[in-house]
XYZ file of C-alpha atoms in Angstrom:
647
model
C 72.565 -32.913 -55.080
C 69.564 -34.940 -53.861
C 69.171 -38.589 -54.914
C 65.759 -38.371 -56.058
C 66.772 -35.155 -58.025
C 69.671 -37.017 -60.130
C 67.038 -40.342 -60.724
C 64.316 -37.971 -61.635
C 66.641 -36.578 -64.387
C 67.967 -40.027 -65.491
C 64.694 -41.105 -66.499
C 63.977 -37.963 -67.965
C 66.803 -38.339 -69.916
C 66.338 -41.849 -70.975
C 62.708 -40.815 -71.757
C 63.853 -38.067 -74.142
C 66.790 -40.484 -75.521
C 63.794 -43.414 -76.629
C 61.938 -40.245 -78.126
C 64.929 -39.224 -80.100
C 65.436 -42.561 -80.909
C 62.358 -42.867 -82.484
C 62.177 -40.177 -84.037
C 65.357 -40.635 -85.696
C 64.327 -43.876 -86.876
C 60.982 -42.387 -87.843
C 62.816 -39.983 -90.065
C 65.406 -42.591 -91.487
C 62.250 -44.268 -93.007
C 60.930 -43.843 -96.714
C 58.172 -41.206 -96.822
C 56.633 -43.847 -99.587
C 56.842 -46.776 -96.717
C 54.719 -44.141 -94.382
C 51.298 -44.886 -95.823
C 51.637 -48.712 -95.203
C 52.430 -47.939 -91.438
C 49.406 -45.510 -91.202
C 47.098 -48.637 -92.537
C 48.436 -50.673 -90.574
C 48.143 -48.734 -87.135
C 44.384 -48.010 -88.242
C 43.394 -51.843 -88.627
C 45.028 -52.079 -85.435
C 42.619 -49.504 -83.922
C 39.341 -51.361 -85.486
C 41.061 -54.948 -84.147
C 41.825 -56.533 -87.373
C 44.971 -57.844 -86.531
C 45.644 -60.098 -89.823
C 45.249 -56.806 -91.339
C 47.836 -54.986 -89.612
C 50.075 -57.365 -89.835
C 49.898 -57.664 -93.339
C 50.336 -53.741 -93.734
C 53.184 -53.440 -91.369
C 54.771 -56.822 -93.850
C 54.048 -53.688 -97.091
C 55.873 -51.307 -94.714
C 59.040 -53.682 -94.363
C 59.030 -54.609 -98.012
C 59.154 -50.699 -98.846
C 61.366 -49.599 -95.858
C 63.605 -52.878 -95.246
C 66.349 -51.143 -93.229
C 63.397 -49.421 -90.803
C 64.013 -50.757 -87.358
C 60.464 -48.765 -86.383
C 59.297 -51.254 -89.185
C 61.034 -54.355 -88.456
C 59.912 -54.028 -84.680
C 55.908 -52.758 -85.204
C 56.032 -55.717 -87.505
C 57.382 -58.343 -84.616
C 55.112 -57.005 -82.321
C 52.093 -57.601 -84.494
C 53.309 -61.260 -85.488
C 53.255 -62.045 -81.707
C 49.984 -59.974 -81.411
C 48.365 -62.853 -83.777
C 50.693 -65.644 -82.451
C 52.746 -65.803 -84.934
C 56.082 -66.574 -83.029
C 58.531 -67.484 -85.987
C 58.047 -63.853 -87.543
C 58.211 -62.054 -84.684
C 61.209 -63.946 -83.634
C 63.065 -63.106 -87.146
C 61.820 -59.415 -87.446
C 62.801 -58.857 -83.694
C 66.646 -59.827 -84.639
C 66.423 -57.620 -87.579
C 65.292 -55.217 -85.693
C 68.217 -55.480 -83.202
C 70.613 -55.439 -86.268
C 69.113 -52.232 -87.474
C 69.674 -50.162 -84.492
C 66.365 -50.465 -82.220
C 66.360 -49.700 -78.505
C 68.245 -52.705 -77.280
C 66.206 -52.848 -74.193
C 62.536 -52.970 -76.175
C 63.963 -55.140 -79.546
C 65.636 -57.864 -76.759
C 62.408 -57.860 -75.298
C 60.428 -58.816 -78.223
C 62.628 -61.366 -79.304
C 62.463 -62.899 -75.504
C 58.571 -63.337 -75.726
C 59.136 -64.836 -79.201
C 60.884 -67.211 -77.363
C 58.817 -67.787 -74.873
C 55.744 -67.614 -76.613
C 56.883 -70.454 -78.787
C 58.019 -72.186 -75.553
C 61.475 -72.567 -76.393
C 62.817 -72.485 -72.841
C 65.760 -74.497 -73.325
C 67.261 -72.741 -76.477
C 66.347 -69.195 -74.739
C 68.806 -70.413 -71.694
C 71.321 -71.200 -74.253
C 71.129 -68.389 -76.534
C 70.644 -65.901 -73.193
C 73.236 -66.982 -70.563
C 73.183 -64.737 -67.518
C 74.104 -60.717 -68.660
C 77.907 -60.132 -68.043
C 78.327 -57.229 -65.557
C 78.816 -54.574 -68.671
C 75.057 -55.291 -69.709
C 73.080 -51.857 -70.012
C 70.920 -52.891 -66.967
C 67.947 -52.290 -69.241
C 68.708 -55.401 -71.372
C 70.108 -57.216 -68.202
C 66.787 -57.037 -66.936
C 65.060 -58.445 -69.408
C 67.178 -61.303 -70.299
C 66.899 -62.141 -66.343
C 63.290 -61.629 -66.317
C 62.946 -63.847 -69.622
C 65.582 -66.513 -68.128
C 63.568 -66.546 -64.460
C 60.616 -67.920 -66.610
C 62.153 -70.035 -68.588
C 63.415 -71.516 -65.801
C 59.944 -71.280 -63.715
C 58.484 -73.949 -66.833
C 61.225 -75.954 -66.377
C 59.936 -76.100 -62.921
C 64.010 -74.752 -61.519
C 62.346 -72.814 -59.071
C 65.163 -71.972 -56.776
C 67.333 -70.404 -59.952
C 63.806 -68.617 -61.498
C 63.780 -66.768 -58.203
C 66.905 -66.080 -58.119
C 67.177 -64.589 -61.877
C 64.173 -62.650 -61.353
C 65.124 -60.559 -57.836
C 68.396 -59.740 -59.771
C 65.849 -58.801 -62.805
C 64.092 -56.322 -60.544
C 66.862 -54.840 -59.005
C 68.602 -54.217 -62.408
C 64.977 -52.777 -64.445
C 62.884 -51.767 -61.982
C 61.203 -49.607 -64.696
C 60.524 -52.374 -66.759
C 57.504 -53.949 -66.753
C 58.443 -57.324 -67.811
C 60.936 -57.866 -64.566
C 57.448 -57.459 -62.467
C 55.643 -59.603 -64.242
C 58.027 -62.398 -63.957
C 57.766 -61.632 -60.480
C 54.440 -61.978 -60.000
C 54.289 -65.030 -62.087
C 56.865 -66.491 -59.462
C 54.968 -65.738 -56.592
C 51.599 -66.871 -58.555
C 53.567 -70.382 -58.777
C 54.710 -70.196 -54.624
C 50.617 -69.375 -53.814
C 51.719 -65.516 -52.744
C 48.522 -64.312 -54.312
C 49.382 -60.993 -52.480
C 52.734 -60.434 -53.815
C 51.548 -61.455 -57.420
C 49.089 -58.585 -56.731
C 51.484 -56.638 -55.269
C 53.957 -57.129 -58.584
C 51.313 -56.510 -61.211
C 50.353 -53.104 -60.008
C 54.396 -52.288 -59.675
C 53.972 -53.278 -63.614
C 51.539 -51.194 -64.322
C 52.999 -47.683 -62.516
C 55.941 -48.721 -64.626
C 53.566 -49.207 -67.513
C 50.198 -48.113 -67.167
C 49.745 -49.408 -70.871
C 51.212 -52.764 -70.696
C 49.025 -55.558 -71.954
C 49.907 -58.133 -69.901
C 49.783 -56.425 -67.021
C 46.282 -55.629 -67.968
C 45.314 -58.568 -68.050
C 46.412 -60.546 -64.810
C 45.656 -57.184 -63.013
C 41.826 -58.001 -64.388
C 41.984 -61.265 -64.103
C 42.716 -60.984 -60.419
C 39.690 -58.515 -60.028
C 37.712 -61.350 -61.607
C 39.120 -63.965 -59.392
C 38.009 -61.843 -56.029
C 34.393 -60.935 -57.610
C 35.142 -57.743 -58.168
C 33.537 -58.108 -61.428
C 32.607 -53.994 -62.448
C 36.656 -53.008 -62.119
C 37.458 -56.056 -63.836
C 35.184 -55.416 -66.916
C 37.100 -51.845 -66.765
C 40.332 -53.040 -66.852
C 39.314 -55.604 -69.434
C 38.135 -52.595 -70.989
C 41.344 -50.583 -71.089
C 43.034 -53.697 -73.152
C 39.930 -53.312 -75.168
C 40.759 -49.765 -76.184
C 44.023 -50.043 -76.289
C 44.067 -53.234 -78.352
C 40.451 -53.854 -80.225
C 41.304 -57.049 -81.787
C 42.308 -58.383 -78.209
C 40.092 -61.978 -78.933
C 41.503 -63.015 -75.024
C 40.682 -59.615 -73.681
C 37.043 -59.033 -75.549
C 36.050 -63.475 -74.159
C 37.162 -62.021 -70.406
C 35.365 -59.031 -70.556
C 32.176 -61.190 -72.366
C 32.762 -63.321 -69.429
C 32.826 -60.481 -66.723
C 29.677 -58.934 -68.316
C 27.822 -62.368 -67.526
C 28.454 -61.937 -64.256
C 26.687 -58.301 -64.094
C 23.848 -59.606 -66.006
C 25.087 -57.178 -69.125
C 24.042 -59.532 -71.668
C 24.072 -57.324 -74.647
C 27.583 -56.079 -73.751
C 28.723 -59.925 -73.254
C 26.864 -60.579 -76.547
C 28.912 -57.629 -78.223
C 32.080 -58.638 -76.957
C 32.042 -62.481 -78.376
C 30.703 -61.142 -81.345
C 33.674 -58.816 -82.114
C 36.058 -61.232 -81.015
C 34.450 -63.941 -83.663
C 34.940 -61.547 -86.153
C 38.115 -62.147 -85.335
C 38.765 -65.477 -84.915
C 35.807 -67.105 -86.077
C 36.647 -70.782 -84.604
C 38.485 -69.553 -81.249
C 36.753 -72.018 -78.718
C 36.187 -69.481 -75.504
C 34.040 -67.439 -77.585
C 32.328 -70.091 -79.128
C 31.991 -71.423 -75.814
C 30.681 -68.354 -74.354
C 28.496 -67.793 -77.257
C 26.668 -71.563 -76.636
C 26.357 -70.391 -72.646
C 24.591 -67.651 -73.570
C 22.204 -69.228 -76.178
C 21.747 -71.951 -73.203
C 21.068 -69.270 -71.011
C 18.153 -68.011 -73.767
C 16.845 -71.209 -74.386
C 17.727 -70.826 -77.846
C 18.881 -74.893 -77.376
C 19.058 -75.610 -81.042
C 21.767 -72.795 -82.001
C 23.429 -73.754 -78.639
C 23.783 -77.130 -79.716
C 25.170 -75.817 -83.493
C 27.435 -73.560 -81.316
C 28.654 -76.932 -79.281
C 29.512 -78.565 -82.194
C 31.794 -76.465 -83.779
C 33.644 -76.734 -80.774
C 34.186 -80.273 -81.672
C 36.778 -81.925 -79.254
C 37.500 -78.693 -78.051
C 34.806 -79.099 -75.768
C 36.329 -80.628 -73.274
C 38.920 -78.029 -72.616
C 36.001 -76.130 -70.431
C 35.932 -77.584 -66.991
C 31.796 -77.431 -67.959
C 32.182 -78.010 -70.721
C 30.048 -81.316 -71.177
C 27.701 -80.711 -68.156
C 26.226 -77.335 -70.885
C 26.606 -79.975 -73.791
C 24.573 -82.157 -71.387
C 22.088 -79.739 -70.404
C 21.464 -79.154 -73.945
C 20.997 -82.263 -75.602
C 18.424 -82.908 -72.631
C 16.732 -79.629 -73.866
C 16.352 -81.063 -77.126
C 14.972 -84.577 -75.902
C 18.358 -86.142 -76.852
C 18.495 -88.592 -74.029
C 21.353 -90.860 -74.980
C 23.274 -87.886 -75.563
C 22.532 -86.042 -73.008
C 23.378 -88.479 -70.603
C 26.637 -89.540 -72.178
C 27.828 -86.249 -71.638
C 26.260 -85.747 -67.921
C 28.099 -88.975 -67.555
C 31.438 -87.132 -68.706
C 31.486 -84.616 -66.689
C 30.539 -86.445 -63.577
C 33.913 -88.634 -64.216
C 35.591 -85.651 -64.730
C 34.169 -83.966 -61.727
C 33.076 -86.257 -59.323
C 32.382 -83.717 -56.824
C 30.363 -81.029 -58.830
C 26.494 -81.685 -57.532
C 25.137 -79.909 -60.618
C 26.438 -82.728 -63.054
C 25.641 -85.193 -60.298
C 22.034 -84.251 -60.061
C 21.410 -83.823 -63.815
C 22.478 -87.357 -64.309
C 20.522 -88.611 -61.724
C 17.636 -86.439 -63.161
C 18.471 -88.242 -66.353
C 18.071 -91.539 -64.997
C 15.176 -91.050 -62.886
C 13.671 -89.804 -66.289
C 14.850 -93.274 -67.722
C 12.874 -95.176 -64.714
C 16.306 -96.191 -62.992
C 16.213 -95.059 -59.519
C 18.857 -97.339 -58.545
C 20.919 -95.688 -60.895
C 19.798 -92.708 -60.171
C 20.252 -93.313 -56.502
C 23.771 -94.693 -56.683
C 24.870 -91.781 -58.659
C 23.776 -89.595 -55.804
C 25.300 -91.761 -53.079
C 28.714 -91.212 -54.413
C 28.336 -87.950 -54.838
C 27.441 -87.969 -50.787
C 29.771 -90.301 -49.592
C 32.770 -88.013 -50.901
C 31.302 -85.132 -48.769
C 29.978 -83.179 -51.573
C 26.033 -83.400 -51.768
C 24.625 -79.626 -51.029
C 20.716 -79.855 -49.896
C 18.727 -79.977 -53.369
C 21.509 -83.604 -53.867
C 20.364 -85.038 -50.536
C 16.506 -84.079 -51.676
C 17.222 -85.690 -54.887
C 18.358 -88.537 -53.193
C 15.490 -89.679 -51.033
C 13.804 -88.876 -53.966
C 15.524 -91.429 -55.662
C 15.422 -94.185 -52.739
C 11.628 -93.608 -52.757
C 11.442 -94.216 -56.030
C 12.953 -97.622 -55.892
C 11.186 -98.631 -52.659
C 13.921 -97.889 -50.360
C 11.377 -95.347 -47.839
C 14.490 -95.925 -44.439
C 17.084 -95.303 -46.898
C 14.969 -92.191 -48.508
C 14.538 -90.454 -45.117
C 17.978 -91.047 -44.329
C 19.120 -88.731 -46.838
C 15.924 -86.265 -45.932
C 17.600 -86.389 -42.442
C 20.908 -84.976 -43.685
C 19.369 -82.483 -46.345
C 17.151 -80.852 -43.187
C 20.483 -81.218 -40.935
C 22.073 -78.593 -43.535
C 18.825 -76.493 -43.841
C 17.527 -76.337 -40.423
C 15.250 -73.329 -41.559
C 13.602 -74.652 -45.056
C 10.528 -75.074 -44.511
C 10.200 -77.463 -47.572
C 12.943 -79.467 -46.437
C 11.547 -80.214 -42.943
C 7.916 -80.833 -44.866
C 9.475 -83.153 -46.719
C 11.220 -84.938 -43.778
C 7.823 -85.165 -42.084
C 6.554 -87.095 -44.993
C 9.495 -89.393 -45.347
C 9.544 -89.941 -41.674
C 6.358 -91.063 -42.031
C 6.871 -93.434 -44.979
C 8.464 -95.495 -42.464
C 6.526 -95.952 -39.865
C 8.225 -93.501 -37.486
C 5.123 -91.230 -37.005
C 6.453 -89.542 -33.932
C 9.540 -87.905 -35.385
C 7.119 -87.180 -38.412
C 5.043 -85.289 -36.210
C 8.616 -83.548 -34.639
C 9.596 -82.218 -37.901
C 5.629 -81.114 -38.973
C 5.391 -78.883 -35.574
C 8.840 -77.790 -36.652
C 7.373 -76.808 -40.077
C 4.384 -75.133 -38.790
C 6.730 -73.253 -36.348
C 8.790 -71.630 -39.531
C 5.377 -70.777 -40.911
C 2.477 -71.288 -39.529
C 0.639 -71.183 -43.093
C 1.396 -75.153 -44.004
C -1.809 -76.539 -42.478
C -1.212 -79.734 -44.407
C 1.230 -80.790 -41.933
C -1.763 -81.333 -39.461
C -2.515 -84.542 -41.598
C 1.149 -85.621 -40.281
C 0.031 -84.407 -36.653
C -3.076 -86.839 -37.028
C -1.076 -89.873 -38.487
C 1.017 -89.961 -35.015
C -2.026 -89.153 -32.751
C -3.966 -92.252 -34.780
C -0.754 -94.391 -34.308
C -0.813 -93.758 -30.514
C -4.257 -94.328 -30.636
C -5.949 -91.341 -29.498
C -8.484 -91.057 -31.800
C -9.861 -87.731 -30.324
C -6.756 -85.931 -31.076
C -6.565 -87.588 -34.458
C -10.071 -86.570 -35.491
C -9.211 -82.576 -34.069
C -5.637 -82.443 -35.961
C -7.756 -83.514 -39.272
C -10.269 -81.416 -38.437
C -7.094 -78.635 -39.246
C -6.532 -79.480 -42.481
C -7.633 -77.036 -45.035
C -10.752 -78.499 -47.204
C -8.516 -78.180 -50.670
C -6.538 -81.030 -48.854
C -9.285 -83.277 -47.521
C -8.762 -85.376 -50.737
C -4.637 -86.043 -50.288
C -4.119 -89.730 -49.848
C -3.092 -89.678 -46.238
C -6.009 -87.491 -44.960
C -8.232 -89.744 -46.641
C -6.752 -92.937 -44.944
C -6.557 -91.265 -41.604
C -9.980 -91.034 -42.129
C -10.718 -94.340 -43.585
C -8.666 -95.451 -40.575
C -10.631 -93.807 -38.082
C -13.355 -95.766 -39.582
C -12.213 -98.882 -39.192
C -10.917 -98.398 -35.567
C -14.439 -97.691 -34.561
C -15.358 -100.851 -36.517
C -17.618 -99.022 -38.854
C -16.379 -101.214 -41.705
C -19.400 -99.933 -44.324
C -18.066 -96.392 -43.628
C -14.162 -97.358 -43.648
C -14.682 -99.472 -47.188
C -16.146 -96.483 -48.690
C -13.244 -94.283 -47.871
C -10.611 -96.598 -48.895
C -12.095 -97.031 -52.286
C -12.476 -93.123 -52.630
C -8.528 -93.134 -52.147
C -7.999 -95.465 -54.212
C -10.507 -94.242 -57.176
C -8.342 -90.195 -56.458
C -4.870 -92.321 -55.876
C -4.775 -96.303 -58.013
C -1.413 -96.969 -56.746
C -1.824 -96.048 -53.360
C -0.643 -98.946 -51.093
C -2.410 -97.265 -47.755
C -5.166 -97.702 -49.448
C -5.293 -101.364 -50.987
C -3.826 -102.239 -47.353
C -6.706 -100.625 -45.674
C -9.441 -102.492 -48.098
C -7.088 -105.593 -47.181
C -7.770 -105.391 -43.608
C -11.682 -104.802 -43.752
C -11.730 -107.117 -46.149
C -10.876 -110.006 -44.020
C -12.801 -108.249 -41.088
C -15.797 -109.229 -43.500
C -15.005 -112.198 -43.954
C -13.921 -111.714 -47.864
C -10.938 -113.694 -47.870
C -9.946 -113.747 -51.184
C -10.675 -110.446 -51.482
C -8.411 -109.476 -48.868
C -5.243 -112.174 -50.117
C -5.916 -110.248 -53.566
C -5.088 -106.896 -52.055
C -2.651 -108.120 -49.837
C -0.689 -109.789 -53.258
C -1.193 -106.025 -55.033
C 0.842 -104.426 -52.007
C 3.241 -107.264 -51.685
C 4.158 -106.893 -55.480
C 4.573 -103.504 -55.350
C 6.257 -103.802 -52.200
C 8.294 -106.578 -51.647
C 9.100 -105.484 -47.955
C 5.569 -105.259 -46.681
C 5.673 -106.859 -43.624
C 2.121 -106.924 -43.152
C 0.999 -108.551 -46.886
C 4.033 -110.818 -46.468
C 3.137 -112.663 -42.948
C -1.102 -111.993 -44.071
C -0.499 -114.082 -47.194
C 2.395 -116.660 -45.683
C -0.262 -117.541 -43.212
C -3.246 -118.382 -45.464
C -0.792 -120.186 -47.905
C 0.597 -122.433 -44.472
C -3.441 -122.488 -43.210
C -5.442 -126.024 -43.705
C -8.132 -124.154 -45.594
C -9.215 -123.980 -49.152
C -7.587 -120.670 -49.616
C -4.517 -121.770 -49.171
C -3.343 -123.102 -52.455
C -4.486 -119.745 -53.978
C -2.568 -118.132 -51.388
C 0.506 -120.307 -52.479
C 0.352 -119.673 -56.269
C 0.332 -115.928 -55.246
C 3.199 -115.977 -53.238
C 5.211 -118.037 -55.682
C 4.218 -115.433 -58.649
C 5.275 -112.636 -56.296
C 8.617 -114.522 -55.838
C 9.107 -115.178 -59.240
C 8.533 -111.317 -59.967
C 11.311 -110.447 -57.321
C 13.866 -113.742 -57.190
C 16.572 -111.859 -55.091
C 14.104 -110.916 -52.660
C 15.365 -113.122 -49.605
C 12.160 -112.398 -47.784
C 9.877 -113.299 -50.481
C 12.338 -116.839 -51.071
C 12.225 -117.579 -47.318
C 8.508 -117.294 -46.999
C 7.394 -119.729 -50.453
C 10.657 -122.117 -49.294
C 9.009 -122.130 -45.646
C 5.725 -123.150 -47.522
C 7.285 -125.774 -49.717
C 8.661 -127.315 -46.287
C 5.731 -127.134 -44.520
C 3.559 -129.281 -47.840
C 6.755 -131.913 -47.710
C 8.182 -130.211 -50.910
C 11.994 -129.801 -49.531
C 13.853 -130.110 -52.425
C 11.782 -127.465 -54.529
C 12.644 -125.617 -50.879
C 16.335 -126.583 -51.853
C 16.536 -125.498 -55.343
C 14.715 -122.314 -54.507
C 17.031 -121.094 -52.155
C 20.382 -122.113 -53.449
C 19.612 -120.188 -56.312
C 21.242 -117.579 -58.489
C 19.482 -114.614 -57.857
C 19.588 -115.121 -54.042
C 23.640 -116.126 -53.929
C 24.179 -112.282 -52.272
C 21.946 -113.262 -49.496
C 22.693 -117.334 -48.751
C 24.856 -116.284 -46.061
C 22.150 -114.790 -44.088
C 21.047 -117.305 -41.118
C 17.560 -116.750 -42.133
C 18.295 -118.995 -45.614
C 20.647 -121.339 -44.115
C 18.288 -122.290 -41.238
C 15.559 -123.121 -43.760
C 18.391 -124.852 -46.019
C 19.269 -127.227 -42.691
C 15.416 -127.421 -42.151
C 14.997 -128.601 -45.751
C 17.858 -131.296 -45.705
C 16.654 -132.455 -42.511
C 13.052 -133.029 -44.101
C 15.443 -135.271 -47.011
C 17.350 -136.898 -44.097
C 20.389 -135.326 -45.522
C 22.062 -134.842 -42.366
C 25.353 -133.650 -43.368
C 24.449 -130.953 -45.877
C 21.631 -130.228 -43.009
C 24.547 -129.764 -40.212
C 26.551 -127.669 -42.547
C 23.852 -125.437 -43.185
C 23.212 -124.785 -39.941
C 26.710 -124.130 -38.890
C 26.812 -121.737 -41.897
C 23.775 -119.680 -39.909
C 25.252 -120.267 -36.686
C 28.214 -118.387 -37.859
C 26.296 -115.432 -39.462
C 24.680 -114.787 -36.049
C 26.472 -116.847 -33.509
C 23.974 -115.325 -30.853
């Protein structure tokens, strides 16, 4: 007789033996303990599981010696986690004649599910050979993952091949193997086990559920919500199953199913924190912020259990104007994840909000030098440089964001303009042609054109790129000094003063501007005029070459001006004392009036102890003791800036 012929009858026959079994026990129970079971099976079928549990507690009470009873009873205790039930009416179970096979396997997840791995070793030892296979397998299966979270990896596997070979019918010997090849990284044989599971049992919960959960994992989100689904129906009061499928609905932009879902499973479990979680993503998501932020704190410390957990809590409170808060928890999750850009950039938005570029900027910085700034970080980031005056640092991070969008059109505009911010007009005018290559429509970026043809003096070409720019863009702040510009180059000074002070009436902080009045200014003649505008640049720009040396020279001049000159320098100092440029300049002043010691005490000063390395302060140090005839503090300054630049 064939093989396949004799198995195919053997399962037939232990198919019609678990019927009769049933049955039997079925009709060993009290007709008066029916009732209880049929209440119980229908609050299982609307998902009240207290409820069933409850009834099926009636049904043992009226039928005590009903191992049907006993067993629907331990299955609904571990159905609503209730471990030390189902562990007691499993046994009872056992004692009453259930299937040995199906009772041993409740009281093995009541085991596990109250992770007693130790005492399941001990009260399980390995099946003796004259175990029904059926229970050998499932003690094997149950010992491989004991074993598996007592990290015995070598003995799991080798208690759970023996499982399979001895149940391969059995559900629960696949799923131990998949969990063992989830915990070597064989994704494929975990895959490969589950569905083995489920053609052993199409109906089996658990396989269910990893089987979804790996459709989730490789985006296929539509089966996943199905097989979510089947748990669903087979098991409405499923809280895991209905958050997963709530979850999975997101991701297909089903919101009212999603909304359904967390809603059924809160009727539930009113505090369980996924759905509550869920629930406060999704009332994020509508900008309902307020019940988002009730949602959030019901979750109480539970919050942080959700890897975003505090980036939505953060998100939220900055919704609702709650700065501190918000960027307490933006701070949170960036310490938590140090490589997620999202957090990174909403703390940085935070702090930009707060006037703190530096912060702001720093925060960003780390995010880039761990490799893990996408474009819109790197934007955010010269954003943040320009914000606290740092334009080389600014376009070095506008350099990297276009280097990762070669084809953004904003990005390279926005390059152009930082390129320009410092000076380097050419590769400014590189990345606008670039620009107007990807589309032709940005005809601001001829203003950028014009700036490098008016640095390399070709005024013609200047004047014709201009000429370009659309008329809804004549008034920008750099069109209007290329113009201005033009002016003055062509020394019509009338004509270049009024369209500086037009920029500066449509733009008050522009420095282009104020540097522009500056310079005609003291083509006039209007010296004080010009030092005036020269200190409004050099305070709002400590690095300005150009105001620095302008003022430094009429505050060293033998004219009249140049005590004003002096006080403003040493107020612009005062404003920035860790400026070393701004220190060197008034100390190279006080030297030059025979004031070395102020020269002294300025630059051994606190705020400038970073920089009194530099050869720069040292040399004016040596200079100063010199002027005092201190000649060995004089020679040990000037070793000290020999040996910062020893060329």
């Amino acid at each position: 007789m064939p093989r396949t012929f004799l198995v195919a009858r053997f399962r037939a026959f232990r198919l019609f033996q678990a019927a009769a079994l049933g049955l039997a026990l079925l009709a060993a129970m009290p007709a008066h303990a029916q009732p209880a079971m049929d209440k119980a099976r229908a609050a299982q079928a609307r998902g009240d599981l207290r409820a069933a549990q409850i009834e099926f507690r009636n049904a043992v009470r009226d039928a005590p010696n009903s191992a049907a009873a006993r067993a629907a009873l331990a299955q609904a205790s571990l159905d609503v986690g209730d471990t030390d039930t189902a562990e007691k009416e499993a046994r009872a179970a056992l004692e009453r004649g259930y299937d040995p096979a199906a009772g041993t396997a409740l009281l093995l997840r009541a085991y596990l599910g109250r992770g007693r791995n130790q005492e399941l070793l001990r009260d399980f030892p390995a099946p003796a050979a004259n175990t029904p296979p059926a229970v050998a397998g499932q003690i094997l299966a149950a010992r491989g993952n004991a074993l598996l979270s007592l990290d015995r990896r070598d003995e799991a596997r080798e208690a759970i091949t023996r499982a399979v070979q001895l149940a391969p019918g059995a559900a629960e010997t696949h799923l131990a193997a998949a969990r063992l090849a989830m915990v070597e990284n064989n994704r494929a044989g975990a895959i490969a086990a589950t569905d083995q599971a489920l053609a052993a049992a199409p109906n089996n919960l658990d396989a269910l559920m990893r089987k979804a959960g790996f459709q989730f994992e490789a985006g296929e989100f539509q089966p996943a919500a199905e097989t979510f689904g089947k748990v669903v129906e087979l098991m409405p009061g499923n809280v895991l199953a209905r958050v997963r499928r709530a979850e999975t609905y997101l991701r297909l932009n089903n919101t009212a199913g999603a909304k359904a879902d967390i809603d059924a499973a809160l009727r539930v479990a009113n505090t369980y924190a996924p759905a509550l979680y869920i629930r406060a993503l999704m009332q994020a998501q509508a900008q309902d912020w307020r019940a988002a932020d009730e949602t959030l704190q019901r979750l109480g410390n539970g919050l942080q259990n959700f890897a975003d957990g505090y980036l939505l809590q953060a998100t939220v409170k900055n919704a609702l104007g709650q700065a501190a808060q918000a960027e307490d928890a933006a701070r949170r999750h960036v310490a938590r994840r140090p490589d997620d850009p999202r957090g990174a950039r909403l703390l940085a938005t935070l702090e930009l909000a707060a006037n703190r570029p530096d912060a702001a900027a720093g925060t960003l910085d780390r995010l880039a030098s761990r490799g893990a700034a996408d474009v819109e970080s790197l934007e955010m980031l010269a954003r943040a440089h320009a914000a606290a005056g740092r334009p080389r640092e600014a376009a070095a991070a506008m350099e990297r964001a276009a280097a990762m969008a070669p084809d953004n059109v904003g990005i390279q505009a926005r390059l152009a303009i930082a390129r320009l911010a410092t000076n380097n007009t050419e590769g400014a005018a590189e990345a606008a042609r670039k620009v107007l290559q990807l589309d032709p429509s940005q005809q601001g970026m001829h203003q950028i054109l014009a700036a490098a043809a008016l640095n390399r003096g070709d005024l013609a070409e200047a004047t014709r790129e201009l000429g370009l720019v659309p008329a809804n863009m004549r008034d920008s702040e750099l069109a209007g000094t290329i113009d201005a510009t033009i002016h003055l180059i062509r020394i019509d000074l009338t004509g270049a003063r009024d369209a500086f002070e037009t920029i500066l009436k449509n733009h008050p902080n522009s420095l282009r501007a104020r540097l522009g009045l500056a310079r005609v200014a003291a083509m006039q003649g209007k010296s004080e005029e010009a030092e005036r505008l020269f200190a409004e640049v050099l305070e709002r720009d400590p690095s300005n070459a150009e105001a620095l040396g302008r003022l430094l020279a009429a505050a060293r001049s033998n004219t009249p001006r140049a005590p004003a000159a002096r006080a403003l320098l040493e107020k612009i100092q005062a404003a920035h004392p860790g400026d070393p440029s701004l220190a060197a300049a008034v100390a190279s002043v006080l030297i030059a009036t025979n004031e070395p010691a102020k020269a002294v005490t300025l630059l051994e000063s606190e705020p400038l102890r970073a920089h009194r390395s530099g050869s720069g302060v040292q040399m004016l140090l040596a200079e100063a003791y010199a002027r005092q005839e201190k000649w060995n503090e004089a020679i040990a300054a000037a070793r000290s800036g020999l040996a910062a630049e020893p060329e």
